[in-house]
Amino acid sequence: GAVVSQHPSWVICKSGTSVKIECRSLDFQATTMFWYRQFPKQSLMLMATSNEGSKATYEQGVEKDKFLINHASLTLSTLTVTSAHPEDSSFYICSANGGGSGYEQYFGPGTRLTVT
Amino acid sequence: SQQGEEDPQALSIQEGENATMNCSYKTSINNLQWYRQNSGRGLVHLILIRSNEREKHSGRLRVTLDTSKKSSSLLITASRAADTASYFCATDDTGFQKLVFGTGTRLLVSP
């Protein structure tokens, strides 16, 4: 089946620094990937849609200058949390559509970000 | 927010019992999907039901969809301890695979 990986699986950084999270589709090409944020014991909230070769589409209320998304290839999307603050601490999950006629999305294992 | 509601928020049962979770959503949809999430992990796709379908089965899973009531249910039969996880419904109302997730049901299956 389609596999999506994320790196790193967890990261701790200091306030004011930037953190990059990678999302890779390992055995398929993904023209579109999605980035979600999840707080403890809560649901997933879509942050943005990452489109290969073009600008990401951000959901209402998500700061595009804060959460930089780059989808440079058909297998890689990156999310950079710039000038991180403790309130950015969260679980970040990416997903990609497996292609073909299916609508199922394949999710990465998530990245736990803690900002101190 | 268009986020769907799920109930119950938490469900605790014994192995062998059935577990039923319900999901309600707010807009017309193209399809509805159910996902499972083990603690601190990513999501695993369980089943997709299209808007013109009413019921679908996959192994021990049974999903129903009532578009007139904008609701869906997920039934897990003969539950196992390994089914312990959070379960989310997700709807795609744009056709562009932008999923809107429900609030989730935390299922605990005790041996």
Coordinates of C-alpha atoms in Angstrom, one line a residue:
Chain A
G1 CA 0.0 0.0 0.0
A2 CA 0.9 3.7 -0.2
V3 CA 3.3 4.8 2.5
V4 CA 3.9 8.3 3.7
S5 CA 6.8 9.1 6.0
Q6 CA 7.5 12.1 8.1
H7 CA 10.8 13.4 9.5
P8 CA 11.5 14.0 12.3
S9 CA 9.1 12.0 14.4
W10 CA 9.6 14.4 17.3
V11 CA 11.5 17.7 17.8
I12 CA 12.2 20.0 20.6
C13 CA 13.2 23.6 19.8
K14 CA 13.6 26.9 21.6
S15 CA 11.3 29.8 21.1
G16 CA 12.3 32.0 18.2
T17 CA 13.9 29.2 16.1
S18 CA 12.5 27.6 13.0
V19 CA 11.8 24.0 12.5
K20 CA 11.4 22.1 9.2
I21 CA 9.2 19.0 8.9
E22 CA 9.4 16.7 5.9
C23 CA 6.6 14.7 4.4
R24 CA 7.5 12.1 1.8
S25 CA 5.4 9.7 -0.3
L26 CA 7.6 6.6 -0.5
D27 CA 6.1 4.5 -3.2
F28 CA 3.8 6.8 -5.1
Q29 CA 3.8 10.3 -6.5
A30 CA 1.6 12.9 -4.9
T31 CA 0.8 16.1 -6.6
T32 CA -1.2 17.2 -3.6
M33 CA -0.4 16.8 0.0
F34 CA -2.1 18.1 3.1
W35 CA -0.9 19.4 6.4
Y36 CA -2.9 19.0 9.6
R37 CA -2.4 20.0 13.1
Q38 CA -3.7 18.1 16.1
F39 CA -3.8 19.2 19.7
P40 CA -3.9 16.5 22.5
K41 CA -7.1 14.5 22.5
Q42 CA -8.6 16.7 19.8
S43 CA -9.4 16.2 16.2
L44 CA -7.3 17.1 13.1
M45 CA -7.5 20.6 11.7
L46 CA -6.5 21.1 8.1
M47 CA -3.8 23.8 7.9
A48 CA -3.0 23.9 4.2
T49 CA -3.0 22.1 0.9
S50 CA 0.4 21.6 -0.6
N51 CA 0.5 21.6 -4.4
E52 CA 3.6 20.4 -6.3
G53 CA 5.1 23.3 -8.2
S54 CA 2.8 26.0 -7.0
K55 CA 1.9 27.9 -3.9
A56 CA 0.2 26.2 -1.0
T57 CA -3.4 27.0 -0.2
Y58 CA -3.9 27.9 3.4
E59 CA -7.1 27.5 5.4
Q60 CA -8.7 30.5 7.0
G61 CA -6.9 31.6 10.1
V62 CA -3.6 29.9 9.3
E63 CA -0.7 32.3 8.9
K64 CA 1.2 31.5 5.7
D65 CA 4.2 33.5 6.8
K66 CA 4.3 31.5 10.0
F67 CA 3.9 28.1 8.4
L68 CA 5.9 27.9 5.2
I69 CA 5.1 25.1 2.9
N70 CA 7.2 24.0 0.0
H71 CA 6.2 21.1 -2.3
A72 CA 9.3 21.0 -4.5
S73 CA 8.8 17.5 -5.9
L74 CA 6.2 14.9 -6.5
T75 CA 7.3 13.0 -3.4
L76 CA 8.3 15.7 -0.9
S77 CA 6.5 18.5 0.9
T78 CA 8.0 20.4 3.7
L79 CA 6.4 22.5 6.5
T80 CA 8.6 25.1 8.2
V81 CA 7.4 26.6 11.4
T82 CA 9.1 29.9 11.6
S83 CA 9.9 31.8 14.8
A84 CA 8.3 29.1 16.8
H85 CA 6.5 29.9 20.1
P86 CA 5.3 27.5 22.8
E87 CA 1.7 27.8 21.4
D88 CA 3.0 26.2 18.2
S89 CA 3.7 23.0 20.1
S90 CA 1.4 20.4 18.6
F91 CA 1.3 17.2 16.6
Y92 CA 1.7 17.9 12.9
I93 CA 0.5 15.3 10.4
C94 CA 0.7 15.2 6.6
S95 CA -1.2 13.2 4.2
A96 CA -1.3 12.5 0.5
N97 CA -3.8 11.1 -1.9
G98 CA -2.8 7.7 -3.3
G99 CA -3.7 8.6 -6.8
G100 CA -5.9 6.7 -9.3
S101 CA -9.6 6.8 -8.7
G102 CA -9.4 6.4 -5.0
Y103 CA -10.2 9.1 -2.5
E104 CA -8.4 7.5 0.4
Q105 CA -5.7 9.6 1.9
Y106 CA -2.5 8.1 3.4
F107 CA -1.2 9.7 6.5
G108 CA 2.3 10.1 7.8
P109 CA 3.0 9.0 11.3
G110 CA 3.1 12.6 12.5
T111 CA 5.7 14.9 14.1
R112 CA 5.5 16.0 17.7
L113 CA 6.8 19.5 18.0
T114 CA 7.6 21.0 21.4
V115 CA 8.7 24.6 21.7
T116 CA 10.3 25.5 25.0
Chain B
S1 CA -16.3 25.5 11.5
Q2 CA -17.7 22.6 9.4
Q3 CA -16.3 20.0 11.7
G4 CA -18.5 17.0 12.3
E5 CA -19.6 15.8 15.6
E6 CA -19.0 12.2 16.8
D7 CA -20.6 10.4 19.7
P8 CA -19.9 9.0 22.1
Q9 CA -16.7 10.9 22.8
A10 CA -15.4 7.9 24.7
L11 CA -16.5 4.3 24.7
S12 CA -15.3 1.5 27.0
I13 CA -16.3 -2.1 26.2
Q14 CA -15.1 -5.7 26.8
E15 CA -13.4 -7.8 24.2
G16 CA -16.0 -9.6 22.1
E17 CA -18.6 -6.9 22.4
N18 CA -19.6 -4.7 19.5
A19 CA -18.7 -1.0 19.4
T20 CA -20.9 1.6 17.6
M21 CA -19.8 5.1 16.9
N22 CA -21.9 7.8 15.3
C23 CA -20.9 10.8 13.2
S24 CA -22.9 13.8 12.1
Y25 CA -21.9 16.3 9.6
K26 CA -23.2 19.6 8.3
T27 CA -22.9 19.9 4.5
S28 CA -23.6 17.8 1.4
I29 CA -20.7 15.4 0.8
N30 CA -19.1 13.4 -1.9
N31 CA -18.0 10.7 0.4
L32 CA -17.4 9.9 4.1
Q33 CA -14.4 8.1 5.4
W34 CA -13.5 6.5 8.7
Y35 CA -10.0 6.5 10.1
R36 CA -8.3 5.0 13.1
Q37 CA -5.6 6.6 15.1
N38 CA -3.5 4.8 17.7
S39 CA -2.2 7.1 20.4
G40 CA 0.4 9.5 19.2
R41 CA 0.5 8.0 15.7
G42 CA -0.8 8.8 12.2
L43 CA -4.1 7.8 10.9
V44 CA -5.0 4.6 9.2
H45 CA -7.8 4.6 6.6
L46 CA -10.5 2.1 7.4
I47 CA -13.3 2.5 5.0
L48 CA -14.9 4.9 2.5
I49 CA -18.5 5.2 1.7
R50 CA -19.8 7.3 -1.2
S51 CA -22.7 9.6 -1.0
N52 CA -24.9 7.3 -3.1
E53 CA -24.2 4.3 -0.9
R54 CA -26.1 3.4 2.2
E55 CA -24.1 0.6 3.8
K56 CA -20.6 -0.9 3.4
H57 CA -18.8 -3.8 5.0
S58 CA -15.1 -4.5 5.4
G59 CA -14.1 -7.4 7.6
R60 CA -15.5 -6.7 11.1
L61 CA -16.4 -3.1 10.1
R62 CA -19.8 -2.0 9.0
V63 CA -20.5 1.6 8.0
T64 CA -23.9 3.1 7.3
L65 CA -24.6 6.5 5.7
D66 CA -27.9 8.4 5.9
T67 CA -27.5 11.5 3.8
S68 CA -31.0 12.8 4.6
K69 CA -29.9 12.9 8.3
K70 CA -26.3 13.8 7.5
S71 CA -25.1 11.0 9.7
S72 CA -23.0 7.9 9.6
S73 CA -22.2 5.1 11.9
L74 CA -19.3 2.7 12.3
L75 CA -19.9 -0.7 13.9
I76 CA -17.0 -2.8 14.9
T77 CA -18.1 -6.3 15.7
A78 CA -16.4 -8.8 18.0
S79 CA -14.0 -6.1 19.3
R80 CA -10.5 -6.9 20.3
A81 CA -8.0 -5.2 22.6
A82 CA -6.1 -4.2 19.5
D83 CA -9.1 -2.1 18.4
T84 CA -8.3 0.3 21.2
A85 CA -7.8 3.6 19.4
S86 CA -9.4 6.9 18.4
Y87 CA -11.8 6.7 15.5
F88 CA -12.6 9.7 13.3
C89 CA -15.0 10.3 10.5
A90 CA -14.0 12.6 7.8
T91 CA -16.0 14.1 5.0
D92 CA -15.0 15.5 1.6
D93 CA -17.5 18.1 0.6
T94 CA -15.5 19.7 -2.2
G95 CA -14.4 16.7 -4.2
F96 CA -10.8 17.9 -3.9
Q97 CA -9.9 15.5 -1.0
K98 CA -9.9 18.3 1.6
L99 CA -11.1 16.3 4.5
V100 CA -13.1 17.7 7.4
F101 CA -12.7 15.5 10.5
G102 CA -15.1 14.8 13.2
T103 CA -14.4 15.2 16.8
G104 CA -13.5 11.6 17.3
T105 CA -14.4 8.7 19.5
R106 CA -11.9 7.2 21.9
L107 CA -12.5 3.5 22.1
L108 CA -11.1 1.3 24.9
V109 CA -11.5 -2.4 24.6
S110 CA -10.5 -4.3 27.7
P111 CA -9.4 -7.9 27.6

